[in-house]
Short mmCIF file of C-alpha atoms and ligand atoms in Angstrom, two decimals:
data_model
loop_
_atom_site.label_atom_id
_atom_site.label_comp_id
_atom_site.label_asym_id
_atom_site.label_seq_id
_atom_site.Cartn_x
_atom_site.Cartn_y
_atom_site.Cartn_z
CA UNK A 19 -23.19 -16.88 27.29
CA UNK A 20 -19.43 -18.15 26.67
CA UNK A 21 -18.80 -19.36 22.89
CA UNK A 22 -16.64 -22.18 21.55
CA UNK A 23 -13.45 -21.56 20.35
CA UNK A 24 -11.30 -22.19 17.27
CA UNK A 25 -9.38 -25.74 17.16
CA UNK A 26 -5.84 -24.93 16.32
CA UNK A 27 -5.97 -25.21 12.30
CA UNK A 28 -8.92 -23.64 12.61
CA UNK A 29 -7.73 -20.42 14.27
CA UNK A 30 -4.73 -20.90 11.69
CA UNK A 31 -6.92 -20.62 8.52
CA UNK A 32 -9.65 -18.23 9.83
CA UNK A 33 -6.37 -15.70 10.59
CA UNK A 34 -5.20 -16.35 7.43
CA UNK A 35 -8.41 -16.18 5.96
CA UNK A 36 -8.56 -12.90 7.18
CA UNK A 37 -4.76 -11.90 5.99
CA UNK A 38 -5.04 -13.31 2.50
CA UNK A 39 -7.82 -10.81 0.54
CA UNK A 40 -8.50 -8.23 -2.21
CA UNK A 41 -5.24 -7.03 -0.93
CA UNK A 42 -3.07 -10.39 -1.93
CA UNK A 43 -4.72 -10.91 -5.09
CA UNK A 44 -5.61 -7.23 -6.19
CA UNK A 45 -3.30 -4.82 -4.66
CA UNK A 46 -0.27 -6.56 -3.98
CA UNK A 47 0.49 -7.28 -7.27
CA UNK A 48 -0.43 -3.54 -8.96
CA UNK A 49 1.67 -2.05 -6.44
CA UNK A 50 4.67 -4.23 -7.29
CA UNK A 51 3.93 -3.34 -10.64
CA UNK A 52 4.45 0.15 -9.93
CA UNK A 53 7.09 0.22 -7.79
CA UNK A 54 9.53 -1.53 -9.49
CA UNK A 55 8.62 -5.35 -9.16
CA UNK A 56 11.28 -7.32 -7.15
CA UNK A 57 12.73 -4.29 -5.55
CA UNK A 58 9.78 -3.67 -3.85
CA UNK A 59 9.19 -7.37 -3.15
CA UNK A 60 12.14 -7.14 -0.81
CA UNK A 61 11.66 -4.04 0.69
CA UNK A 62 7.83 -5.56 1.38
CA UNK A 63 9.92 -8.73 2.93
CA UNK A 64 12.02 -6.71 5.04
CA UNK A 65 8.71 -4.75 6.46
CA UNK A 66 6.84 -7.69 7.06
CA UNK A 67 9.58 -9.11 9.19
CA UNK A 68 10.14 -6.10 10.97
CA UNK A 69 6.81 -4.17 11.49
CA UNK A 70 3.93 -6.87 10.30
CA UNK A 71 5.14 -9.96 12.42
CA UNK A 72 5.96 -8.34 15.56
CA UNK A 73 2.17 -6.52 15.70
CA UNK A 74 0.62 -9.86 14.70
CA UNK A 75 1.97 -11.31 17.20
CA UNK A 76 0.61 -8.45 19.50
CA UNK A 77 -2.38 -8.53 18.34
CA UNK A 78 -2.79 -12.35 18.56
CA UNK A 79 -1.23 -12.55 22.12
CA UNK A 80 -3.64 -9.58 23.53
CA UNK A 81 -6.41 -11.56 22.50
CA UNK A 82 -5.57 -14.58 23.74
CA UNK A 83 -4.54 -13.19 27.26
CA UNK A 84 -7.85 -11.59 28.08
CA UNK A 85 -10.19 -13.70 25.93
CA UNK A 86 -12.43 -10.91 25.57
CA UNK A 87 -13.75 -8.61 22.83
CA UNK A 88 -11.22 -5.69 21.71
CA UNK A 89 -12.46 -2.95 24.31
CA UNK A 90 -12.37 -5.30 26.94
CA UNK A 91 -9.03 -6.70 26.21
CA UNK A 92 -7.21 -3.16 26.49
CA UNK A 93 -9.27 -2.45 29.48
CA UNK A 94 -7.97 -5.56 31.08
CA UNK A 95 -4.83 -5.46 30.38
CA UNK A 96 -4.50 -1.86 31.07
CA UNK A 97 -2.87 -0.66 34.19
CA UNK A 98 -4.69 0.10 37.26
CA UNK A 99 -6.76 3.71 37.02
CA UNK A 100 -5.93 4.09 32.85
CA UNK A 101 -8.03 4.63 30.26
CA UNK A 102 -6.26 3.72 27.29
CA UNK A 103 -8.85 0.97 26.59
CA UNK A 104 -10.86 3.75 25.04
CA UNK A 105 -8.91 4.16 22.26
CA UNK A 106 -9.77 0.74 21.16
CA UNK A 107 -13.03 2.03 19.96
CA UNK A 108 -11.59 3.30 16.97
CA UNK A 109 -10.10 0.07 15.73
CA UNK A 110 -13.33 -1.37 15.49
CA UNK A 111 -14.86 2.05 13.75
CA UNK A 112 -11.90 1.38 11.03
CA UNK A 113 -12.71 -2.18 10.45
CA UNK A 114 -16.66 -1.03 10.45
CA UNK A 115 -15.54 1.43 7.72
CA UNK A 116 -13.61 -1.12 5.75
CA UNK A 117 -16.41 -3.27 5.82
CA UNK A 118 -18.45 -1.01 3.95
CA UNK A 119 -16.46 -0.69 0.89
CA UNK A 120 -14.69 -4.10 1.13
CA UNK A 121 -18.52 -5.55 0.34
CA UNK A 122 -18.94 -3.10 -2.66
CA UNK A 123 -15.98 -4.77 -4.04
CA UNK A 124 -16.75 -8.13 -3.21
CA UNK A 125 -20.20 -7.00 -4.97
CA UNK A 126 -18.33 -6.42 -8.11
CA UNK A 127 -16.39 -9.82 -7.84
CA UNK A 128 -19.63 -11.55 -7.78
CA UNK A 129 -20.82 -9.77 -10.86
CA UNK A 130 -17.73 -10.39 -12.52
CA UNK A 131 -18.17 -13.97 -12.00
CA UNK A 132 -20.89 -14.00 -13.86
CA UNK A 133 -19.63 -11.99 -16.80
CA UNK A 134 -16.77 -14.84 -16.61
CA UNK A 135 -19.00 -17.22 -17.57
CA UNK A 136 -21.27 -15.20 -20.08
CA UNK A 137 -19.44 -12.43 -21.93
CA UNK A 138 -15.71 -11.27 -21.38
CA UNK A 139 -14.93 -8.45 -23.10
CA UNK A 140 -12.50 -8.71 -26.01
CA UNK A 141 -10.56 -5.92 -26.42
CA UNK A 142 -9.06 -3.58 -23.21
CA UNK A 143 -11.16 -0.59 -24.34
CA UNK A 144 -14.50 -2.98 -24.37
CA UNK A 145 -13.29 -4.06 -21.06
CA UNK A 146 -12.89 -0.77 -19.53
CA UNK A 147 -16.32 0.25 -20.89
CA UNK A 148 -17.86 -2.48 -19.35
CA UNK A 149 -16.24 -1.57 -15.77
CA UNK A 150 -16.63 1.81 -16.29
CA UNK A 151 -20.21 1.61 -17.24
CA UNK A 152 -21.09 -1.21 -14.10
CA UNK A 153 -18.96 1.63 -11.72
CA UNK A 154 -20.30 4.73 -13.25
CA UNK A 155 -24.29 4.19 -14.60
CA UNK A 156 -25.40 0.40 -13.42
CA UNK A 157 -26.73 1.07 -9.86
CA UNK A 158 -28.62 -2.03 -9.86
CA UNK A 159 -26.21 -4.20 -10.60
CA UNK A 160 -23.88 -3.14 -8.24
CA UNK A 161 -26.89 -2.48 -5.50
CA UNK A 162 -28.14 -6.40 -6.14
CA UNK A 163 -24.35 -7.88 -5.71
CA UNK A 164 -23.45 -5.94 -2.53
CA UNK A 165 -26.55 -6.59 -0.88
CA UNK A 166 -25.70 -10.63 -1.65
CA UNK A 167 -22.10 -10.30 -0.40
CA UNK A 168 -23.48 -8.97 2.75
CA UNK A 169 -25.94 -11.47 3.43
CA UNK A 170 -23.40 -13.93 2.96
CA UNK A 171 -21.22 -12.36 5.29
CA UNK A 172 -23.79 -11.69 7.79
CA UNK A 173 -25.18 -15.70 7.48
CA UNK A 174 -21.79 -16.74 8.03
CA UNK A 175 -20.65 -14.85 11.36
CA UNK A 176 -24.05 -14.88 12.94
CA UNK A 177 -23.73 -18.55 13.44
CA UNK A 178 -20.47 -17.91 15.65
CA UNK A 179 -16.79 -18.29 15.54
CA UNK A 180 -17.02 -21.96 15.59
CA UNK A 181 -20.05 -23.06 13.27
CA UNK A 182 -20.02 -19.54 10.79
CA UNK A 183 -16.24 -18.64 10.75
CA UNK A 184 -13.97 -21.50 11.35
CA UNK A 185 -16.42 -23.63 9.60
CA UNK A 186 -16.25 -21.54 6.37
CA UNK A 187 -12.66 -21.00 6.55
CA UNK A 188 -12.01 -24.96 6.86
CA UNK A 189 -13.38 -24.99 3.32
CA UNK A 190 -12.83 -21.72 1.93
CA UNK A 191 -8.97 -21.63 2.42
CA UNK A 192 -7.90 -25.02 0.83
CA UNK A 193 -10.60 -23.72 -2.27
CA UNK A 194 -8.82 -20.64 -2.41
CA UNK A 195 -5.48 -21.93 -2.59
CA UNK A 196 -6.28 -25.00 -4.74
CA UNK A 197 -7.76 -22.57 -7.41
CA UNK A 198 -4.80 -20.35 -7.27
CA UNK A 199 -2.36 -23.31 -7.73
CA UNK A 200 -5.06 -24.36 -10.73
CA UNK A 201 -4.08 -21.01 -12.52
CA UNK A 202 -0.34 -20.79 -11.07
CA UNK A 203 0.17 -24.21 -12.85
CA UNK A 204 -1.31 -22.93 -16.09
CA UNK A 205 0.63 -19.99 -15.98
CA UNK A 206 3.85 -22.32 -15.61
CA UNK A 207 2.79 -23.13 -19.28
CA UNK A 208 2.87 -19.81 -20.65
CA UNK A 209 5.77 -18.35 -22.40
CA UNK A 210 5.83 -15.00 -20.52
CA UNK A 211 6.10 -17.11 -17.37
CA UNK A 212 9.60 -16.74 -16.97
CA UNK A 213 9.31 -13.25 -17.31
CA UNK A 214 7.02 -12.90 -14.93
CA UNK A 215 9.22 -14.37 -12.39
CA UNK A 216 12.06 -11.97 -13.57
CA UNK A 217 9.84 -8.90 -13.09
CA UNK A 218 8.80 -9.92 -9.64
CA UNK A 219 12.14 -11.36 -8.11
CA UNK A 220 14.78 -9.35 -10.32
CA UNK A 221 15.70 -6.34 -8.06
CA UNK A 222 16.21 -3.21 -9.68
CA UNK A 223 17.98 -1.36 -6.98
CA UNK A 224 17.55 2.07 -8.70
CA UNK A 225 13.98 1.85 -8.54
CA UNK A 226 14.00 1.64 -4.56
CA UNK A 227 12.48 4.57 -2.97
CA UNK A 228 11.63 6.09 0.31
CA UNK A 229 8.10 6.23 -1.28
CA UNK A 230 8.06 2.61 -1.78
CA UNK A 231 8.88 1.56 1.65
CA UNK A 232 6.15 3.70 2.65
CA UNK A 233 3.98 1.77 0.12
CA UNK A 234 5.07 -1.24 1.85
CA UNK A 235 4.54 -0.56 5.15
CA UNK A 236 0.64 0.27 4.42
CA UNK A 237 0.52 -2.56 2.30
CA UNK A 238 1.73 -4.84 4.95
CA UNK A 239 -0.72 -3.74 7.46
CA UNK A 240 -3.86 -4.07 5.26
CA UNK A 241 -2.69 -7.42 4.12
CA UNK A 242 -2.05 -8.80 7.56
CA UNK A 243 -4.80 -7.12 8.81
CA UNK A 244 -3.54 -5.86 11.66
CA UNK A 245 -4.22 -2.31 13.19
CA UNK A 246 -7.93 -3.03 14.01
CA UNK A 247 -8.68 -5.74 16.51
CA UNK A 248 -9.34 -8.35 14.14
CA UNK A 249 -6.60 -10.79 15.11
CA UNK A 250 -7.24 -9.86 18.49
CA UNK A 251 -10.60 -10.98 18.22
CA UNK A 252 -9.60 -14.25 16.93
CA UNK A 253 -6.91 -14.25 19.18
CA UNK A 254 -9.67 -14.25 22.03
CA UNK A 255 -11.09 -17.71 21.02
CA UNK A 256 -7.78 -19.49 20.81
CA UNK A 257 -6.87 -23.19 21.91
CA UNK A 258 -4.79 -23.16 24.85
CA UNK A 259 -2.84 -25.19 22.84
CA UNK A 260 -2.05 -23.08 19.82
CA UNK A 261 1.59 -21.88 19.91
CA UNK A 262 1.19 -18.02 18.96
CA UNK A 263 4.54 -17.43 17.24
CA UNK A 264 4.23 -20.12 15.22
CA UNK A 265 1.19 -19.71 14.50
CA UNK A 266 1.79 -15.63 13.06
CA UNK A 267 4.75 -17.23 10.96
CA UNK A 268 2.34 -19.20 9.60
CA UNK A 269 -0.12 -16.57 8.63
CA UNK A 270 2.19 -14.52 7.41
CA UNK A 271 4.34 -16.73 5.48
CA UNK A 272 0.86 -18.12 3.60
CA UNK A 273 0.06 -14.45 2.99
CA UNK A 274 3.12 -13.93 1.51
CA UNK A 275 3.17 -16.44 -0.66
CA UNK A 276 -0.25 -16.14 -1.58
CA UNK A 277 0.38 -12.43 -2.91
CA UNK A 278 3.99 -13.77 -4.83
CA UNK A 279 1.85 -16.74 -6.19
CA UNK A 280 -1.10 -13.97 -7.20
CA UNK A 281 1.73 -11.81 -8.83
CA UNK A 282 3.33 -13.89 -10.94
CA UNK A 283 -0.12 -15.56 -11.90
CA UNK A 284 -1.49 -12.03 -12.80
CA UNK A 285 1.93 -11.04 -14.42
CA UNK A 286 2.25 -14.03 -16.94
CA UNK A 287 -1.35 -13.80 -18.26
CA UNK A 288 -0.76 -9.67 -18.89
CA UNK A 289 2.75 -10.03 -20.30
CA UNK A 290 1.62 -12.91 -22.63
CA UNK A 291 -0.41 -10.94 -24.27
CA UNK A 292 1.94 -7.66 -24.59
CA UNK A 293 -0.22 -5.92 -21.85
CA UNK A 294 1.78 -3.49 -19.55
CA UNK A 295 0.96 -3.94 -15.47
CA UNK A 296 -1.76 -1.89 -15.24
CA UNK A 297 -2.53 0.52 -11.96
CA UNK A 298 -5.37 0.02 -9.68
CA UNK A 299 -8.78 -1.60 -10.10
CA UNK A 300 -7.73 -1.74 -13.54
CA UNK A 301 -5.68 -4.96 -13.08
CA UNK A 302 -8.20 -7.22 -11.76
CA UNK A 303 -11.54 -5.61 -13.51
CA UNK A 304 -10.05 -4.61 -16.73
CA UNK A 305 -6.95 -5.67 -18.16
CA UNK A 306 -7.32 -9.36 -17.01
CA UNK A 307 -10.63 -10.11 -18.17
CA UNK A 308 -9.61 -8.39 -21.68
CA UNK A 309 -6.54 -10.91 -21.49
CA UNK A 310 -8.52 -13.88 -20.46
CA UNK A 311 -10.43 -13.50 -23.43
CA UNK A 312 -7.82 -14.09 -25.76
CA UNK A 313 -7.91 -17.66 -24.47
CA UNK A 314 -11.16 -18.88 -25.95
CA UNK A 315 -13.06 -21.14 -24.33
CA UNK A 316 -10.49 -22.25 -21.72
CA UNK A 317 -10.42 -18.06 -20.74
CA UNK A 318 -13.69 -18.44 -19.24
CA UNK A 319 -12.77 -20.93 -16.94
CA UNK A 320 -9.44 -19.12 -16.18
CA UNK A 321 -11.66 -16.05 -15.13
CA UNK A 322 -14.08 -17.87 -13.51
CA UNK A 323 -11.55 -19.60 -11.37
CA UNK A 324 -9.61 -16.28 -10.85
CA UNK A 325 -12.72 -14.35 -9.55
CA UNK A 326 -14.30 -17.10 -7.66
CA UNK A 327 -10.58 -17.40 -5.74
CA UNK A 328 -11.25 -13.51 -5.56
CA UNK A 329 -14.79 -14.05 -3.98
CA UNK A 330 -13.25 -16.66 -1.57
CA UNK A 331 -10.50 -14.23 -0.52
CA UNK A 332 -12.96 -11.34 -0.11
CA UNK A 333 -15.36 -13.35 1.86
CA UNK A 334 -13.07 -14.85 4.30
CA UNK A 335 -11.85 -11.46 5.16
CA UNK A 336 -14.90 -9.47 5.25
CA UNK A 337 -16.12 -11.89 8.25
CA UNK A 338 -13.34 -11.26 10.13
CA UNK A 339 -13.65 -7.07 9.92
CA UNK A 340 -17.26 -8.03 10.86
CA UNK A 341 -16.73 -10.40 13.72
CA UNK A 342 -14.98 -7.63 16.42
CA UNK A 343 -18.28 -5.38 16.24
CA UNK A 344 -20.12 -8.24 16.67
CA UNK A 345 -18.04 -10.06 19.67
CA UNK A 346 -18.37 -6.22 21.15
CA UNK A 347 -21.80 -5.77 20.92
CA UNK A 348 -22.24 -9.31 22.02
CA UNK A 349 -20.15 -9.47 24.90
CA UNK A 350 -19.76 -5.84 26.07
CA UNK A 351 -23.42 -4.67 25.60
CA UNK A 352 -25.10 -8.24 25.92
CA UNK A 353 -26.35 -8.22 22.99
CA UNK A 354 -27.55 -11.83 20.98
CA UNK A 355 -25.82 -12.70 18.31
CA UNK A 356 -28.21 -12.68 15.62
CA UNK A 357 -29.31 -9.19 16.72
CA UNK A 358 -25.23 -7.68 16.61
CA UNK A 359 -24.54 -9.55 13.47
CA UNK A 360 -27.65 -8.23 11.24
CA UNK A 361 -27.77 -5.07 13.28
CA UNK A 362 -24.25 -4.38 12.13
CA UNK A 363 -24.91 -5.58 9.03
CA UNK A 364 -27.45 -3.24 8.35
CA UNK A 365 -25.98 -0.33 9.35
CA UNK A 366 -22.93 -1.56 7.49
CA UNK A 367 -25.24 -2.05 4.26
CA UNK A 368 -26.97 1.42 4.60
CA UNK A 369 -23.26 3.31 4.92
CA UNK A 370 -21.82 0.78 2.10
CA UNK A 371 -24.98 2.00 -0.19
CA UNK A 372 -23.66 5.50 -0.03
CA UNK A 373 -20.24 4.53 -0.50
CA UNK A 374 -21.41 2.59 -3.43
CA UNK A 375 -23.83 5.62 -4.93
CA UNK A 376 -20.69 7.78 -4.28
CA UNK A 377 -18.78 6.31 -7.57
CA UNK A 378 -22.26 6.70 -9.89
CA UNK A 379 -22.57 9.62 -12.39
CA UNK A 380 -25.47 12.05 -10.66
CA UNK A 381 -24.18 11.65 -6.97
CA UNK A 382 -21.42 14.07 -7.18
CA UNK A 383 -22.99 15.56 -4.16
CA UNK A 384 -21.02 12.37 -2.48
CA UNK A 385 -18.05 13.72 -2.68
CA UNK A 386 -15.34 16.11 -0.91
CA UNK A 387 -12.41 17.81 -2.48
CA UNK A 388 -11.02 15.58 -4.95
CA UNK A 389 -12.29 12.12 -3.57
CA UNK A 390 -15.81 10.70 -3.39
CA UNK A 391 -16.92 8.58 -0.29
CA UNK A 392 -15.37 5.66 -1.51
CA UNK A 393 -12.18 7.20 -2.17
CA UNK A 394 -12.03 8.50 1.26
CA UNK A 395 -12.92 5.66 3.06
CA UNK A 396 -10.72 3.74 1.55
CA UNK A 397 -7.72 6.40 1.78
CA UNK A 398 -8.34 7.50 5.61
CA UNK A 399 -8.60 3.51 6.78
CA UNK A 400 -5.65 2.26 4.66
CA UNK A 401 -3.65 5.71 5.29
CA UNK A 402 -4.48 7.09 9.00
CA UNK A 403 -6.65 4.54 11.10
CA UNK A 404 -5.01 1.36 10.41
CA UNK A 405 -1.25 2.30 11.12
CA UNK A 406 -2.89 4.61 14.06
CA UNK A 407 -4.42 1.02 15.21
CA UNK A 408 -1.31 -0.48 14.68
CA UNK A 409 0.85 2.56 16.43
CA UNK A 410 -1.88 1.69 19.57
CA UNK A 411 -1.04 -1.91 19.64
CA UNK A 412 2.86 -1.17 19.69
CA UNK A 413 2.78 1.65 22.03
CA UNK A 414 0.49 -0.61 24.28
CA UNK A 415 2.45 -4.07 24.72
CA UNK A 416 5.80 -2.06 23.55
CA UNK A 417 5.39 0.22 26.90
CA UNK A 418 1.65 0.17 28.58
CA UNK A 419 1.29 -3.15 29.79
CA UNK A 420 2.46 -5.40 31.81
CA UNK A 421 5.09 -7.19 29.49
CA UNK A 422 6.09 -10.11 32.32
CA UNK A 423 2.80 -11.52 31.28
CA UNK A 424 3.14 -11.70 27.52
CA UNK A 425 6.63 -12.88 28.25
CA UNK A 426 4.71 -15.39 30.67
CA UNK A 427 2.25 -16.67 28.29
CA UNK A 428 4.94 -16.39 25.02
CA UNK A 429 7.64 -18.39 26.88
CA UNK A 430 5.09 -21.16 27.74
CA UNK A 431 4.73 -21.26 23.79
CA UNK A 432 8.49 -21.42 23.07
CA UNK A 433 9.92 -17.97 22.67
CA UNK A 434 13.17 -17.39 24.29
CA UNK A 435 13.99 -14.25 26.69
CA UNK A 436 16.16 -13.34 23.93
CA UNK A 437 13.40 -13.83 20.86
CA UNK A 438 10.76 -12.04 23.12
CA UNK A 439 13.37 -8.94 24.30
CA UNK A 440 13.53 -8.44 19.99
CA UNK A 441 10.16 -8.64 19.68
CA UNK A 442 9.65 -5.82 22.28
CA UNK A 443 12.52 -3.76 20.57
CA UNK A 444 10.56 -4.04 17.23
CA UNK A 445 7.06 -2.96 18.74
CA UNK A 446 8.91 0.11 20.61
CA UNK A 447 10.98 1.22 17.72
CA UNK A 448 10.54 -0.33 14.59
CA UNK A 449 6.21 0.10 14.04
CA UNK A 450 6.40 3.70 15.36
CA UNK A 451 9.25 4.54 12.46
CA UNK A 452 7.29 2.51 10.24
CA UNK A 453 3.98 4.07 10.99
CA UNK A 454 4.79 7.70 11.32
CA UNK A 455 6.79 7.27 7.95
CA UNK A 456 3.62 5.90 6.59
CA UNK A 457 1.46 8.31 7.66
CA UNK A 458 2.92 11.47 6.45
CA UNK A 459 4.06 10.11 3.31
CA UNK A 460 -0.34 9.03 2.62
CA UNK A 461 -0.80 12.31 4.17
CA UNK A 462 1.61 14.32 2.28
CA UNK A 463 0.09 12.72 -1.07
CA UNK A 464 3.36 10.63 -2.44
CA UNK A 465 0.78 7.61 -2.72
N1 PFF B 29 -6.16 -8.55 4.56
C1 PFF B 29 -7.27 -8.30 3.90
C2 PFF B 29 -6.84 -8.19 2.78
O1 PFF B 29 -5.48 -8.07 2.49
O2 PFF B 29 -7.64 -7.93 1.98
C3 PFF B 29 -8.16 -7.34 4.09
C4 PFF B 29 -8.56 -6.83 5.59
C5 PFF B 29 -8.96 -7.97 6.59
C6 PFF B 29 -7.87 -5.36 6.50
C7 PFF B 29 -9.49 -7.28 7.64
C8 PFF B 29 -7.94 -5.31 7.37
C9 PFF B 29 -8.94 -6.35 8.16
F1 PFF B 29 -9.34 -6.20 9.54
#
């Protein structure tokens, strides 16, 4: 049974919906903070152009050439008798693993949406106690909101690409942009706005380091949703009239613009109250709620808008991570869509439950070495599997498959021969360089 595909705008918003996620609003600002602001932003932009965008285009084009789910797409485009496609399963597995912990975080966001409206913490100490209390002691709250996240995501994906994924993105993406712009305009009125902009854009090159470059590569992969067949899967449903190079650029630009806006907003609120750019989860779930509290009644509204934006960003990304597995089961094993969706959701839910429990006191047995399950899944996917998935894509298009087919397709979409050659060169040399460096840096514990 052939599913109906995306419209042009539907494809762009769905791909942007996948890219714009918790990585933009929650992760990008804090890594920027940690690695020195403007200098990091510059490296990130360079990485995006040299490694991120070429891969984004490779994934979209591969999907659109085969019009099949990811494993079959690799199989179709492999030279006769070669079995490279067997590696494609790794990508589906990576997406599945990300889904398990990503939905746990979406659960926290739902809970904080509720907190925003009821009882914001008054001080950073109170905020820390609230977050750590939820994380390490409050199983039932987390289980409730995590289940809610899974149900919402399943309910969207099971309706299909057009009636589910496209439709929700057409609503949530403009809403997300509206919410962020609201926060941005509010932040513009704060005294610390200028300081926040300076922090994000004034490049201090003395802080430039090899490590920062590697973090930028990892962040670009995660943020653009590359390396796990998500954009391949969406690409398989693309409308014939969609021009892929333009689509890839638009998605990359939207993803970056939203990360930058989120960064300025977050730093403006933190600096306004004299707070430091905090680290990791701390920024969204600890520092910011305490900062919002200081704004009195308006603070509740600001917090609710912020967490609603995070929820929208998270949901549109999570559905994109679920879709490849569903498309795989549906197309390759002829499982009907409802069964494929709810089956995958159930397994991801159960595994996610273990991930969730691994943060709780009393569940130390869900740890191995220094890391618990949550941290292992996060580390393995972001540090190892995602870059490997990207490398696989780059090698496949750069060296293995019939490149003339790609040229033919992209030429029809307006790409010149020399731009095409540049693109292939980026896939052959820049991507492997970036990936090997990124993996080495992460595994060696630099990040
Ligand atoms: N790009 C998303 C973000 O920045 O949060 C996360 C993500 C979505 C990663 C989809 C991977 C993916 F396949």
